[in-house]
Coordinates of C-alpha atoms in Angstrom, one line a residue:
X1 CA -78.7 7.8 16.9
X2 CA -80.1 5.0 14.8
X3 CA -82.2 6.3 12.1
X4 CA -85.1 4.9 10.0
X5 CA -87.7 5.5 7.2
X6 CA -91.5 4.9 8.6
X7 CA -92.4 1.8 7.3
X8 CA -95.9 2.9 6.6
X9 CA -94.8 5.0 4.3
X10 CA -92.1 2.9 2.8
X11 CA -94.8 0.3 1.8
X12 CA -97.3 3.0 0.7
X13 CA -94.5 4.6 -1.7
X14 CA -93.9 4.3 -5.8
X15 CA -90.1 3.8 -4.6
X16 CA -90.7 0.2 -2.8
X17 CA -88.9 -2.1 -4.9
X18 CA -85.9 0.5 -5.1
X19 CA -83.0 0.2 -2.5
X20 CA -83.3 3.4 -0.4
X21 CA -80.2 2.1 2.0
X22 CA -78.5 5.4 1.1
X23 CA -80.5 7.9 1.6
X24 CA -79.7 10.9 4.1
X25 CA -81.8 9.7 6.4
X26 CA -80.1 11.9 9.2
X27 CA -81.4 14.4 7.7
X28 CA -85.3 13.7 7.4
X29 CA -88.0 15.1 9.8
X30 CA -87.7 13.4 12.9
X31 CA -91.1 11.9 13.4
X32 CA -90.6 9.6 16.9
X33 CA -87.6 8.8 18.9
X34 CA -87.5 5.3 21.0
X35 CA -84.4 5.3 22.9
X36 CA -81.2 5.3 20.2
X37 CA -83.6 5.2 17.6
X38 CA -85.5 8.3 15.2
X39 CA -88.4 7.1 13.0
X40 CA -88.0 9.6 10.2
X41 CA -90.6 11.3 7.4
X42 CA -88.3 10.5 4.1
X43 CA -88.3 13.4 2.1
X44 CA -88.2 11.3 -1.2
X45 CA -91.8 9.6 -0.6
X46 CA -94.2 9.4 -3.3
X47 CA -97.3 8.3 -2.9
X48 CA -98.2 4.9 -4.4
X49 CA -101.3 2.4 -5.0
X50 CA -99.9 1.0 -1.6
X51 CA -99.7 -2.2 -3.4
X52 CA -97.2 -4.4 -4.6
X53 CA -97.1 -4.6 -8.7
X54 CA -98.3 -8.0 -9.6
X55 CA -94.9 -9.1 -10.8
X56 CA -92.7 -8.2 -8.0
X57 CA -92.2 -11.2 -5.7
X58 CA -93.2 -11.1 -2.2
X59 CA -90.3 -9.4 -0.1
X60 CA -88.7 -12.1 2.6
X61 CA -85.7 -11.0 5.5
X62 CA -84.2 -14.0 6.8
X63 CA -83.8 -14.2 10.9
X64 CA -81.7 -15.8 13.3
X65 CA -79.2 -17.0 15.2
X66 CA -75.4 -16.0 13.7
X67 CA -73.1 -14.9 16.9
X68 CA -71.3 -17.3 18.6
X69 CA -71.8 -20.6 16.0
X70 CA -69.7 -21.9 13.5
X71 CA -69.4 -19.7 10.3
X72 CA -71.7 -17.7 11.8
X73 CA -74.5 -19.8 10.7
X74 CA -74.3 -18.5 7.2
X75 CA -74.1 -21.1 5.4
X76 CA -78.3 -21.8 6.7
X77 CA -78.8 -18.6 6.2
X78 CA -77.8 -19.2 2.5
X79 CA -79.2 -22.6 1.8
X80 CA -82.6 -20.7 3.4
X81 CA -82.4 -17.6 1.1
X82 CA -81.6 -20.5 -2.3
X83 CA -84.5 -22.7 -1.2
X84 CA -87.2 -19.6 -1.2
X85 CA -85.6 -17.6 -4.2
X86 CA -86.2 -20.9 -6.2
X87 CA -89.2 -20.5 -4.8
X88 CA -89.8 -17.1 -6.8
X89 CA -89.2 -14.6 -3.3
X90 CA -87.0 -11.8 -3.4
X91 CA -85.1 -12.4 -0.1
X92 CA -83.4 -9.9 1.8
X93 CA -80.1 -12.2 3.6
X94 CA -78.2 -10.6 6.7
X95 CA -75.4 -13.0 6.1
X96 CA -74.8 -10.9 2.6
X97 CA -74.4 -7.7 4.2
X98 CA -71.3 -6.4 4.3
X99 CA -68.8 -7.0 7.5
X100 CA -69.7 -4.5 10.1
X101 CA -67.6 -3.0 13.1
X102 CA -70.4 -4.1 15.9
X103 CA -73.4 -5.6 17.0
X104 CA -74.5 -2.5 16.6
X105 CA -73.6 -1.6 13.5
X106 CA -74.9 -4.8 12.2
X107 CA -78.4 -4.0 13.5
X108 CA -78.5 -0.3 11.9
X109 CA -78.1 -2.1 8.8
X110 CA -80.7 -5.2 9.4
X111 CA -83.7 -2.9 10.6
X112 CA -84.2 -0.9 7.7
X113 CA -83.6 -3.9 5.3
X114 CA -86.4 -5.4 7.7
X115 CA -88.7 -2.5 6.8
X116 CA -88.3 -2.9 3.3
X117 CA -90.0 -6.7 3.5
X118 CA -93.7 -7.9 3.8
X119 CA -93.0 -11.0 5.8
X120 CA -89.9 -11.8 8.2
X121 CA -88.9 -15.5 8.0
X122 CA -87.2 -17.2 11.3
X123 CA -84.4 -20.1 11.5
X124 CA -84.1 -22.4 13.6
X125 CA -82.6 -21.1 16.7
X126 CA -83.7 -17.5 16.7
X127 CA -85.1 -17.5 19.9
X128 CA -81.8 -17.7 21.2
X129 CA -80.1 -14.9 19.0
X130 CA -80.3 -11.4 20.8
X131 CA -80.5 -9.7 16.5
X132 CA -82.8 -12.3 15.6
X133 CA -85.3 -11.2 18.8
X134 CA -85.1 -7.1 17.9
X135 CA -85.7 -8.1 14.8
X136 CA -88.9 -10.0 15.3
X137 CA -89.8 -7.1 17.5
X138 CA -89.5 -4.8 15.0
X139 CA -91.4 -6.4 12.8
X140 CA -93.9 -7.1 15.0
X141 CA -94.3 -2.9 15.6
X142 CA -93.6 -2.6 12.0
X143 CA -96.6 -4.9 11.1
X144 CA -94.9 -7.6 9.2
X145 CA -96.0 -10.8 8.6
X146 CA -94.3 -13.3 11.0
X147 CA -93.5 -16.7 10.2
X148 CA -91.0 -19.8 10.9
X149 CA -88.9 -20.3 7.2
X150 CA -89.8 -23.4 6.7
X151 CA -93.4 -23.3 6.8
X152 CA -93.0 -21.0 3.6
X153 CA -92.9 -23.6 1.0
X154 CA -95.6 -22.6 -2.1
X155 CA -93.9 -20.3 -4.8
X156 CA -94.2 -17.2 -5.2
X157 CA -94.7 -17.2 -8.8
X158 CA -98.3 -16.0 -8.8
X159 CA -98.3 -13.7 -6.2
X160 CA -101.8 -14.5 -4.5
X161 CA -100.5 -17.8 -3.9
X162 CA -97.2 -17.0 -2.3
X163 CA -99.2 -14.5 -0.5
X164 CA -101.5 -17.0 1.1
X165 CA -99.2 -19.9 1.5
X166 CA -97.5 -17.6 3.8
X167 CA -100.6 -16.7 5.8
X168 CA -101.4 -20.2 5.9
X169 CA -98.4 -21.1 7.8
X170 CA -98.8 -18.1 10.2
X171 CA -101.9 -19.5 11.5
X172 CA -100.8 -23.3 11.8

């Protein structure tokens, strides 16, 4: 069983910047099950504004295709992740995870990294990539702003801005 903080609340919480990767989450209040997953209650919520302070940068996960091509695409995964951290975005890169034993194993990772981020970004290619499809899925469920990578190309610096530019592309 795969389990994961609700995102709702993970957005909503004091704790949203901090890396919660560790927590027990085995051990939370189950509130949903879908298949091999359990949506938990995290016991170490507190609530929040539910808003983003005005100086953290906007929260980016890179997605797309990595099994089966060269290097496992990771080196446009991290010429992606440069170009929008130059950009001012705190992106969150698959391709800096650490080696995992499976598919599976890879995607218990991803999914609650995904649920950490405001807007999921999509290589080239990702419609192709089995991850890089749950993962949209997920963030479509979860909410998340959807968008190709390179449409994002205003920084982030003022967050209004970033926010918008990215909206902006999700429209075109």
């Amino acid at each position: 069983m795969n389990y994961h903080p609700k995102a709702g609340r993970c957005r909503a919480c004091t704790k949203l910047w901090d890396d919660c990767s560790a927590l027990p989450f085995n051990t939370m209040p189950v509130h949903r099950k879908d298949g091999t997953d359990a949506i938990v209650i995290c016991t170490e919520y507190v609530k929040g504004a539910n808003v983003a302070p005005p100086t953290a940068p906007q929260r980016i996960y890179l997605s797309g295709p990595m099994t089966g091509l060269p290097e496992f695409n990771y080196p446009a995964f991290h010429a992606e992740a440069a170009r929008l951290r130059a950009l001012g975005y705190h992106v969150e890169n698959p391709a800096e995870n650490p080696p995992q034993e499976s598919w599976e194993a890879y995607m218990a990772v991803c999914i609650p990294q995904l649920a950490t981020c405001d807007t999921i970004a999509l290589l080239p290619g990702w419609s192709e990539s089995r991850g890089a499809l749950r993962e949209r899925h997920e963030a479509v469920r979860l909410g998340i702003t959807i968008t190709a990578a390179a449409r994002v190309t205003l920084p982030a610096s003022h967050p209004s801005e970033g926010y918008a530019s990215i909206r902006q592309a999700c429209r075109s």
